[in-house]
Amino acid sequence: MRNLFGVLAALMVLGLILNYWAIILLVVGVVLAGMGLVAGISKLWEQYRDQADKRHARYSALAARAETEHQWYLEGDPRGIYGAYPPADPDATPTSRQLPPTMKQWREQRRQ
């Protein structure tokens, strides 16, 4: 008798699946799409947080450098005004060579 109920239950479930296969397929598709959407949103959120952490670190380094240069300025150190980029020395000799005014002169210099 127990086997008969098992067989009847299996036949009933099979009949429901065959009768409502389109609805079952739709529900499974919606559930899978929802799971994919949640996974995609969580990945995007993780990328956003990583970028925010990098931005925060960059701004913190900038603030630390500004504070250091401010302290140098208060102490009278010229690095406090110009930071890592001091102005060029106008009395220094130029390190780059001057280009000739014409192409002909340039070719002649190259041949020498």
Short mmCIF file of C-alpha atoms in Angstrom, two decimals:
data_model
loop_
_atom_site.label_atom_id
_atom_site.label_comp_id
_atom_site.label_asym_id
_atom_site.label_seq_id
_atom_site.Cartn_x
_atom_site.Cartn_y
_atom_site.Cartn_z
CA MET A 1 0.00 0.00 0.00
CA ARG A 2 2.84 2.34 0.81
CA ASN A 3 4.35 1.80 -2.66
CA LEU A 4 1.02 2.59 -4.24
CA PHE A 5 0.87 5.98 -2.51
CA GLY A 6 4.45 6.70 -3.59
CA VAL A 7 3.65 5.85 -7.19
CA LEU A 8 0.46 7.93 -7.10
CA ALA A 9 2.34 10.89 -5.60
CA ALA A 10 5.05 10.62 -8.28
CA LEU A 11 2.41 10.48 -11.02
CA MET A 12 0.62 13.44 -9.51
CA VAL A 13 3.84 15.50 -9.37
CA LEU A 14 4.69 14.48 -12.95
CA GLY A 15 1.22 15.51 -14.07
CA LEU A 16 1.57 18.90 -12.38
CA ILE A 17 4.97 19.43 -14.00
CA LEU A 18 3.64 18.49 -17.42
CA ASN A 19 0.56 20.63 -16.99
CA TYR A 20 2.25 23.75 -15.57
CA TRP A 21 5.72 23.53 -17.16
CA ALA A 22 5.55 27.06 -18.59
CA ILE A 23 4.75 28.62 -15.21
CA ILE A 24 7.45 26.55 -13.49
CA LEU A 25 9.97 27.59 -16.14
CA LEU A 26 8.99 31.24 -15.72
CA VAL A 27 9.36 31.10 -11.92
CA VAL A 28 12.77 29.40 -12.19
CA GLY A 29 13.88 32.03 -14.73
CA VAL A 30 12.75 34.90 -12.50
CA VAL A 31 14.54 33.40 -9.50
CA LEU A 32 17.76 32.89 -11.47
CA ALA A 33 17.57 36.42 -12.88
CA GLY A 34 17.07 37.80 -9.37
CA MET A 35 20.07 35.88 -8.09
CA GLY A 36 22.17 37.19 -10.98
CA LEU A 37 21.00 40.73 -10.31
CA VAL A 38 21.93 40.49 -6.63
CA ALA A 39 25.36 39.05 -7.51
CA GLY A 40 25.97 41.82 -10.07
CA ILE A 41 24.94 44.58 -7.70
CA SER A 42 27.16 43.20 -4.93
CA LYS A 43 30.12 43.07 -7.35
CA LEU A 44 29.50 46.68 -8.41
CA TRP A 45 29.24 47.75 -4.77
CA GLU A 46 32.55 46.03 -3.99
CA GLN A 47 34.25 47.85 -6.89
CA TYR A 48 32.77 51.15 -5.71
CA ARG A 49 34.08 50.60 -2.19
CA ASP A 50 37.56 49.71 -3.52
CA GLN A 51 37.64 52.91 -5.57
CA ALA A 52 36.43 54.92 -2.59
CA ASP A 53 39.18 53.43 -0.42
CA LYS A 54 41.83 54.28 -3.03
CA ARG A 55 40.47 57.82 -3.34
CA HIS A 56 40.52 58.22 0.44
CA ALA A 57 44.13 57.01 0.59
CA ARG A 58 45.14 59.44 -2.18
CA TYR A 59 43.45 62.37 -0.43
CA SER A 60 45.02 61.41 2.89
CA ALA A 61 48.48 61.36 1.30
CA LEU A 62 47.79 64.76 -0.29
CA ALA A 63 46.66 66.20 3.05
CA ALA A 64 49.75 64.81 4.79
CA ARG A 65 52.03 66.35 2.17
CA ALA A 66 50.21 69.68 2.43
CA GLU A 67 50.60 69.63 6.20
CA THR A 68 54.32 68.90 5.88
CA GLU A 69 54.82 71.72 3.40
CA HIS A 70 52.81 74.04 5.64
CA GLN A 71 55.11 73.25 8.56
CA TRP A 72 58.12 73.93 6.33
CA TYR A 73 56.59 77.27 5.35
CA LEU A 74 56.06 78.21 9.00
CA GLU A 75 59.70 77.34 9.68
CA GLY A 76 60.86 79.52 6.78
CA ASP A 77 62.02 76.63 4.61
CA PRO A 78 61.64 77.40 0.86
CA ARG A 79 60.31 73.88 0.32
CA GLY A 80 57.18 75.10 2.07
CA ILE A 81 56.45 77.46 -0.80
CA TYR A 82 57.42 75.36 -3.78
CA GLY A 83 57.06 71.82 -2.46
CA ALA A 84 58.55 69.11 -4.65
CA TYR A 85 58.75 71.43 -7.68
CA PRO A 86 61.10 74.35 -7.06
CA PRO A 87 61.41 76.97 -9.80
CA ALA A 88 64.19 76.68 -12.33
CA ASP A 89 67.39 78.54 -11.62
CA PRO A 90 67.57 81.38 -14.17
CA ASP A 91 71.38 81.54 -13.92
CA ALA A 92 71.86 77.87 -14.72
CA THR A 93 73.07 76.89 -18.17
CA PRO A 94 70.43 75.29 -20.35
CA THR A 95 70.69 71.52 -20.51
CA SER A 96 68.95 71.21 -23.84
CA ARG A 97 70.52 72.30 -27.09
CA GLN A 98 68.93 74.90 -29.28
CA LEU A 99 67.50 73.73 -32.58
CA PRO A 100 68.77 75.47 -35.72
CA PRO A 101 66.34 77.89 -37.33
CA THR A 102 66.19 76.10 -40.70
CA MET A 103 65.94 72.49 -41.77
CA LYS A 104 69.04 72.85 -43.96
CA GLN A 105 71.18 73.89 -40.98
CA TRP A 106 69.75 71.02 -38.96
CA ARG A 107 70.76 68.49 -41.66
CA GLU A 108 74.25 69.96 -41.81
CA GLN A 109 74.65 69.62 -38.04
CA ARG A 110 73.49 66.02 -38.17
CA ARG A 111 76.04 65.12 -40.84
CA GLN A 112 78.93 66.46 -38.77
#
